[in-house]
Amino acid sequence: MPSAIEVHGLTKHFGSVHAVEDLSFEVDTGRVTGFLGPNGSGKTTTLRMLLGLVAITSGTATFGGRTYEKLHKPTHHVGAVLEATSFHPSRRAEDHLKMVAIGAGIPLSRVDQTLELVGLSDVARRRVGKFSLGMRQRLQLATALLGDPEILILDEPANGLDPQGIQWLRTFIRYQASIGRSILVSSHLLSEMEETVDDVVIVSEGRLVLQTTLADLAGRAGTSNGMRVRSPEIGRLIEILTATQVGYRPTAPDTIAIDGATPEWLGPVLAQNQIVVYELIHDRGSLEDVFLNLTQGFASTFPATAGAGAGPGTSHAGPTPMPGGVS
Amino acid sequence: MIAIVRSEWLKLRTTAVPWVLAGIALLINGLFILVIFLTHNGGAGRGGQGGGGFASSGDTIPHTTQQLRNLLGSGFQGYLFALLLGVLCITAEFRHKTVTTTFLITPVRPVMVAGKLITAAIGGAVLAIIMLVSTLVGGGLALVGRGGSFSALLHQVPAVAPGMILVFILFAILGVGIGSLLTNQVAAIVVTLGWFVILEGILVSLVNGAAKWVPTGAAEAAANLTRNRGDFSLFLFNWWQGTLLMLAYGLVFALVGSIILTRRDIT
């Protein structure tokens, strides 16, 4: 399948700050690609380089081999949602879209169509200054869709949305992909996007960490980290484990964790010995854990998260310079 | 380019800024007209009796060609608002970050600046026409109310209007030039007003012969397109030289601004 977006060796230095460093990835046609990384990992800078808003230090960022500036009528090919603040507050929503449509040579009939598509028809004549953040995001999406582009670039579109808004956004993105659009959507939370994306491009500190499919990432996450058992007869279970030389860690007076154990192994052991169980928990790494592990080594700005149920031995996050602490 | 200018025109029209600017310009124009009539009345009225609305003989109202032209040209002061219109139509985009959307539509940035130059020029011309029409209505009513001749005022339109429209266009273009160089709205307004209200006057009074070279002098010369104000003209270029000089200021600023903008990261 041909690539909708190609990024090769992309680099951006702001003075001595290396925002993006030798980044390469591709976005396949007709798929939703999640562009993931912690805050400050260069996602926005990368997207803005793609769109010709930020000058490239070196490397290339192209759509079917052409840079954004070289595209004929770019808004007919690429629709972008960047930040929720880029509206004039005293301009009406409808006028904002008309202004874009006229400037980009898009028929004015698209204005009403896109307003309807994002559910803003009722407030079309309202001034954008009176819009909520969620409404602004929708208006941004309407702006991006005006030219009926085959590629959508969305920078943190879920920021500031309430849970219903995020649910709406997911449905919206899946729908756009189902009608053949290629979508690159950035987020600092994988959990926000894991029901939406097909592929992931994970970056940290401006460098590529991993490009793969969501299925592959889920495979890495699915491996069992162990079992936890809460039982009034925890002493008997410990005797059995000690006898069979299986390691365990007590996590509470009546609870132990057995690292590496699977339900298929532990279930029969409990049944054969007729041990009463109050609670049985399968500790499995979530996608978010995998994501954090992948980006943690790089992300010095992230405070080390208190890992609930994460595997052992990941708690030392390297020499992390903490800036002065909170005062 | 036509699409860009149409889009820019809609952009201008759909925010409060041009309406507020035009409103203030009209208000000031009204005051100027009032002052013209009051000062005319003042000379004769002082000797007049109480309730002296009847002192409407020839020399208490503007009636000479020069007086009528001055009345019709009372809106000339609005050039400052044409200038601000030009400045704001580019700096407002940076202030409200709408420039991101603008550059997505028009990725080649000098093209965007060119679109704004044309749009602001049209806006400047429209503002000049608004000032002229409002003067014809307000000044005309006052004139007729005091027994003057409206047609005499109307007669001076060909002598005043073209120069005034030209000057407003030139100032709007200069405004876009300044705005493209100084995209920070506050800085651009402070520098613009600082120059035209204070610094330029100081420079002209200190440096001999500077009057013809500064923007206001060049614009003053351009205003002589259709009328010749002999007294001032001695120190100024002729109208087309003034026009070219004003255009040069505006376009050189816009060109340098475009080059800087092209290299600039929009974050």
PDB file of C-alpha atoms in Angstrom, chain A residues 92-227:
ATOM      1  CA  ARG A  92     -18.951  33.938  13.662  1.00  0.00           C
ATOM      2  CA  ALA A  93     -18.338  30.216  13.139  1.00  0.00           C
ATOM      3  CA  GLU A  94     -19.973  30.277   9.738  1.00  0.00           C
ATOM      4  CA  ASP A  95     -17.893  33.271   8.620  1.00  0.00           C
ATOM      5  CA  HIS A  96     -14.708  31.539   9.718  1.00  0.00           C
ATOM      6  CA  LEU A  97     -15.518  28.595   7.461  1.00  0.00           C
ATOM      7  CA  LYS A  98     -16.595  30.855   4.584  1.00  0.00           C
ATOM      8  CA  MET A  99     -13.340  32.769   4.846  1.00  0.00           C
ATOM      9  CA  VAL A 100     -11.355  29.540   4.597  1.00  0.00           C
ATOM     10  CA  ALA A 101     -13.556  28.175   1.801  1.00  0.00           C
ATOM     11  CA  ILE A 102     -13.263  31.309  -0.330  1.00  0.00           C
ATOM     12  CA  GLY A 103      -9.512  31.565   0.177  1.00  0.00           C
ATOM     13  CA  ALA A 104      -8.974  27.907  -0.679  1.00  0.00           C
ATOM     14  CA  GLY A 105     -11.329  27.818  -3.665  1.00  0.00           C
ATOM     15  CA  ILE A 106     -13.811  25.476  -1.988  1.00  0.00           C
ATOM     16  CA  PRO A 107     -17.534  25.722  -2.882  1.00  0.00           C
ATOM     17  CA  LEU A 108     -19.501  27.531  -0.159  1.00  0.00           C
ATOM     18  CA  SER A 109     -21.978  24.638  -0.023  1.00  0.00           C
ATOM     19  CA  ARG A 110     -19.306  22.739   1.906  1.00  0.00           C
ATOM     20  CA  VAL A 111     -19.671  25.181   4.815  1.00  0.00           C
ATOM     21  CA  ASP A 112     -23.131  23.948   5.809  1.00  0.00           C
ATOM     22  CA  GLN A 113     -22.174  20.347   5.077  1.00  0.00           C
ATOM     23  CA  THR A 114     -19.166  20.349   7.375  1.00  0.00           C
ATOM     24  CA  LEU A 115     -21.020  22.262  10.106  1.00  0.00           C
ATOM     25  CA  GLU A 116     -23.633  19.549  10.025  1.00  0.00           C
ATOM     26  CA  LEU A 117     -20.997  16.821  10.000  1.00  0.00           C
ATOM     27  CA  VAL A 118     -19.499  18.060  13.271  1.00  0.00           C
ATOM     28  CA  GLY A 119     -22.853  18.939  14.815  1.00  0.00           C
ATOM     29  CA  LEU A 120     -22.471  22.719  14.906  1.00  0.00           C
ATOM     30  CA  SER A 121     -25.313  23.716  12.559  1.00  0.00           C
ATOM     31  CA  ASP A 122     -27.338  25.218  15.397  1.00  0.00           C
ATOM     32  CA  VAL A 123     -24.573  27.583  16.499  1.00  0.00           C
ATOM     33  CA  ALA A 124     -23.290  28.532  13.046  1.00  0.00           C
ATOM     34  CA  ARG A 125     -24.143  32.220  13.567  1.00  0.00           C
ATOM     35  CA  ARG A 126     -22.602  32.432  17.014  1.00  0.00           C
ATOM     36  CA  ARG A 127     -19.298  34.191  17.631  1.00  0.00           C
ATOM     37  CA  VAL A 128     -16.457  31.770  18.256  1.00  0.00           C
ATOM     38  CA  GLY A 129     -15.428  33.659  21.411  1.00  0.00           C
ATOM     39  CA  LYS A 130     -18.549  32.233  23.051  1.00  0.00           C
ATOM     40  CA  PHE A 131     -17.685  28.645  22.099  1.00  0.00           C
ATOM     41  CA  SER A 132     -16.625  25.992  24.600  1.00  0.00           C
ATOM     42  CA  LEU A 133     -13.340  24.182  24.040  1.00  0.00           C
ATOM     43  CA  GLY A 134     -15.214  21.162  22.711  1.00  0.00           C
ATOM     44  CA  MET A 135     -17.113  23.308  20.205  1.00  0.00           C
ATOM     45  CA  ARG A 136     -13.873  24.917  19.062  1.00  0.00           C
ATOM     46  CA  GLN A 137     -12.360  21.487  18.469  1.00  0.00           C
ATOM     47  CA  ARG A 138     -15.391  20.577  16.369  1.00  0.00           C
ATOM     48  CA  LEU A 139     -15.072  23.810  14.416  1.00  0.00           C
ATOM     49  CA  GLN A 140     -11.418  22.975  13.821  1.00  0.00           C
ATOM     50  CA  LEU A 141     -12.461  19.584  12.481  1.00  0.00           C
ATOM     51  CA  ALA A 142     -15.037  21.255  10.236  1.00  0.00           C
ATOM     52  CA  THR A 143     -12.304  23.583   8.949  1.00  0.00           C
ATOM     53  CA  ALA A 144     -10.031  20.636   8.224  1.00  0.00           C
ATOM     54  CA  LEU A 145     -12.782  18.779   6.356  1.00  0.00           C
ATOM     55  CA  LEU A 146     -13.853  21.737   4.173  1.00  0.00           C
ATOM     56  CA  GLY A 147     -11.631  20.805   1.254  1.00  0.00           C
ATOM     57  CA  ASP A 148     -12.680  17.133   1.414  1.00  0.00           C
ATOM     58  CA  PRO A 149      -9.020  16.116   1.893  1.00  0.00           C
ATOM     59  CA  GLU A 150      -7.761  12.539   1.634  1.00  0.00           C
ATOM     60  CA  ILE A 151      -5.385  13.084   4.558  1.00  0.00           C
ATOM     61  CA  LEU A 152      -6.205  14.388   8.035  1.00  0.00           C
ATOM     62  CA  ILE A 153      -3.620  15.565  10.548  1.00  0.00           C
ATOM     63  CA  LEU A 154      -4.961  16.004  14.068  1.00  0.00           C
ATOM     64  CA  ASP A 155      -2.765  17.374  16.859  1.00  0.00           C
ATOM     65  CA  GLU A 156      -4.053  16.316  20.284  1.00  0.00           C
ATOM     66  CA  PRO A 157      -7.693  16.600  19.186  1.00  0.00           C
ATOM     67  CA  ALA A 158      -8.914  15.054  22.449  1.00  0.00           C
ATOM     68  CA  ASN A 159      -7.365  17.789  24.601  1.00  0.00           C
ATOM     69  CA  GLY A 160      -9.994  19.496  26.695  1.00  0.00           C
ATOM     70  CA  LEU A 161     -12.814  17.216  25.582  1.00  0.00           C
ATOM     71  CA  ASP A 162     -15.144  15.650  28.116  1.00  0.00           C
ATOM     72  CA  PRO A 163     -15.688  11.853  28.028  1.00  0.00           C
ATOM     73  CA  GLN A 164     -18.668  12.192  25.679  1.00  0.00           C
ATOM     74  CA  GLY A 165     -16.594  14.443  23.457  1.00  0.00           C
ATOM     75  CA  ILE A 166     -13.776  11.900  23.338  1.00  0.00           C
ATOM     76  CA  GLN A 167     -16.255   9.134  22.510  1.00  0.00           C
ATOM     77  CA  TRP A 168     -17.662  11.316  19.715  1.00  0.00           C
ATOM     78  CA  LEU A 169     -14.150  11.998  18.453  1.00  0.00           C
ATOM     79  CA  ARG A 170     -13.300   8.275  18.330  1.00  0.00           C
ATOM     80  CA  THR A 171     -16.418   7.522  16.313  1.00  0.00           C
ATOM     81  CA  PHE A 172     -15.653  10.490  14.088  1.00  0.00           C
ATOM     82  CA  ILE A 173     -12.086   9.347  13.387  1.00  0.00           C
ATOM     83  CA  ARG A 174     -13.139   5.740  12.724  1.00  0.00           C
ATOM     84  CA  TYR A 175     -15.804   7.006  10.341  1.00  0.00           C
ATOM     85  CA  GLN A 176     -13.302   9.183   8.482  1.00  0.00           C
ATOM     86  CA  ALA A 177     -11.006   6.161   8.100  1.00  0.00           C
ATOM     87  CA  SER A 178     -13.881   3.961   6.946  1.00  0.00           C
ATOM     88  CA  ILE A 179     -14.511   6.289   4.012  1.00  0.00           C
ATOM     89  CA  GLY A 180     -10.896   6.040   2.955  1.00  0.00           C
ATOM     90  CA  ARG A 181      -9.122   8.951   4.609  1.00  0.00           C
ATOM     91  CA  SER A 182      -5.606   8.510   5.986  1.00  0.00           C
ATOM     92  CA  ILE A 183      -5.328   9.962   9.453  1.00  0.00           C
ATOM     93  CA  LEU A 184      -2.349  10.911  11.584  1.00  0.00           C
ATOM     94  CA  VAL A 185      -3.496  11.741  15.101  1.00  0.00           C
ATOM     95  CA  SER A 186      -1.197  12.728  17.936  1.00  0.00           C
ATOM     96  CA  SER A 187      -1.748  12.139  21.632  1.00  0.00           C
ATOM     97  CA  HIS A 188       0.249  11.919  24.823  1.00  0.00           C
ATOM     98  CA  LEU A 189      -2.110   9.215  26.097  1.00  0.00           C
ATOM     99  CA  LEU A 190      -2.216   5.869  24.360  1.00  0.00           C
ATOM    100  CA  SER A 191      -5.344   4.910  26.310  1.00  0.00           C
ATOM    101  CA  GLU A 192      -7.152   7.806  24.643  1.00  0.00           C
ATOM    102  CA  MET A 193      -6.374   6.367  21.235  1.00  0.00           C
ATOM    103  CA  GLU A 194      -6.119   2.607  21.659  1.00  0.00           C
ATOM    104  CA  GLU A 195      -9.668   2.017  20.440  1.00  0.00           C
ATOM    105  CA  THR A 196      -9.139   4.295  17.469  1.00  0.00           C
ATOM    106  CA  VAL A 197      -5.785   3.701  15.829  1.00  0.00           C
ATOM    107  CA  ASP A 198      -4.546   0.926  13.524  1.00  0.00           C
ATOM    108  CA  ASP A 199      -0.865   1.786  13.707  1.00  0.00           C
ATOM    109  CA  VAL A 200       1.316   3.568  16.215  1.00  0.00           C
ATOM    110  CA  VAL A 201       4.371   5.765  15.850  1.00  0.00           C
ATOM    111  CA  ILE A 202       5.898   6.246  19.285  1.00  0.00           C
ATOM    112  CA  VAL A 203       8.361   9.080  19.856  1.00  0.00           C
ATOM    113  CA  SER A 204      10.258  10.337  22.834  1.00  0.00           C
ATOM    114  CA  GLU A 205      12.597  13.325  23.037  1.00  0.00           C
ATOM    115  CA  GLY A 206      12.228  13.906  19.320  1.00  0.00           C
ATOM    116  CA  ARG A 207      13.360  10.429  18.315  1.00  0.00           C
ATOM    117  CA  LEU A 208      11.469   7.441  17.007  1.00  0.00           C
ATOM    118  CA  VAL A 209      11.034   4.726  19.630  1.00  0.00           C
ATOM    119  CA  LEU A 210       8.862   2.321  17.670  1.00  0.00           C
ATOM    120  CA  GLN A 211       6.630   2.157  14.621  1.00  0.00           C
ATOM    121  CA  THR A 212       4.322  -0.816  14.546  1.00  0.00           C
ATOM    122  CA  THR A 213       0.697  -1.919  14.396  1.00  0.00           C
ATOM    123  CA  LEU A 214      -1.574  -1.638  17.403  1.00  0.00           C
ATOM    124  CA  ALA A 215      -2.070  -5.430  17.253  1.00  0.00           C
ATOM    125  CA  ASP A 216       1.669  -5.966  17.669  1.00  0.00           C
ATOM    126  CA  LEU A 217       1.775  -3.528  20.580  1.00  0.00           C
ATOM    127  CA  ALA A 218      -1.190  -5.282  22.184  1.00  0.00           C
ATOM    128  CA  GLY A 219       0.677  -8.577  21.788  1.00  0.00           C
ATOM    129  CA  ARG A 220       3.573  -7.162  23.775  1.00  0.00           C
ATOM    130  CA  ALA A 221       1.170  -5.954  26.442  1.00  0.00           C
ATOM    131  CA  GLY A 222      -0.797  -9.173  26.664  1.00  0.00           C
ATOM    132  CA  THR A 223       1.986 -11.225  28.247  1.00  0.00           C
ATOM    133  CA  SER A 224       1.211 -12.202  31.794  1.00  0.00           C
ATOM    134  CA  ASN A 225       3.050 -10.517  34.619  1.00  0.00           C
ATOM    135  CA  GLY A 226       1.703 -12.871  37.274  1.00  0.00           C
ATOM    136  CA  MET A 227      -1.194 -13.577  39.634  1.00  0.00           C
TER     137      MET A 227
END
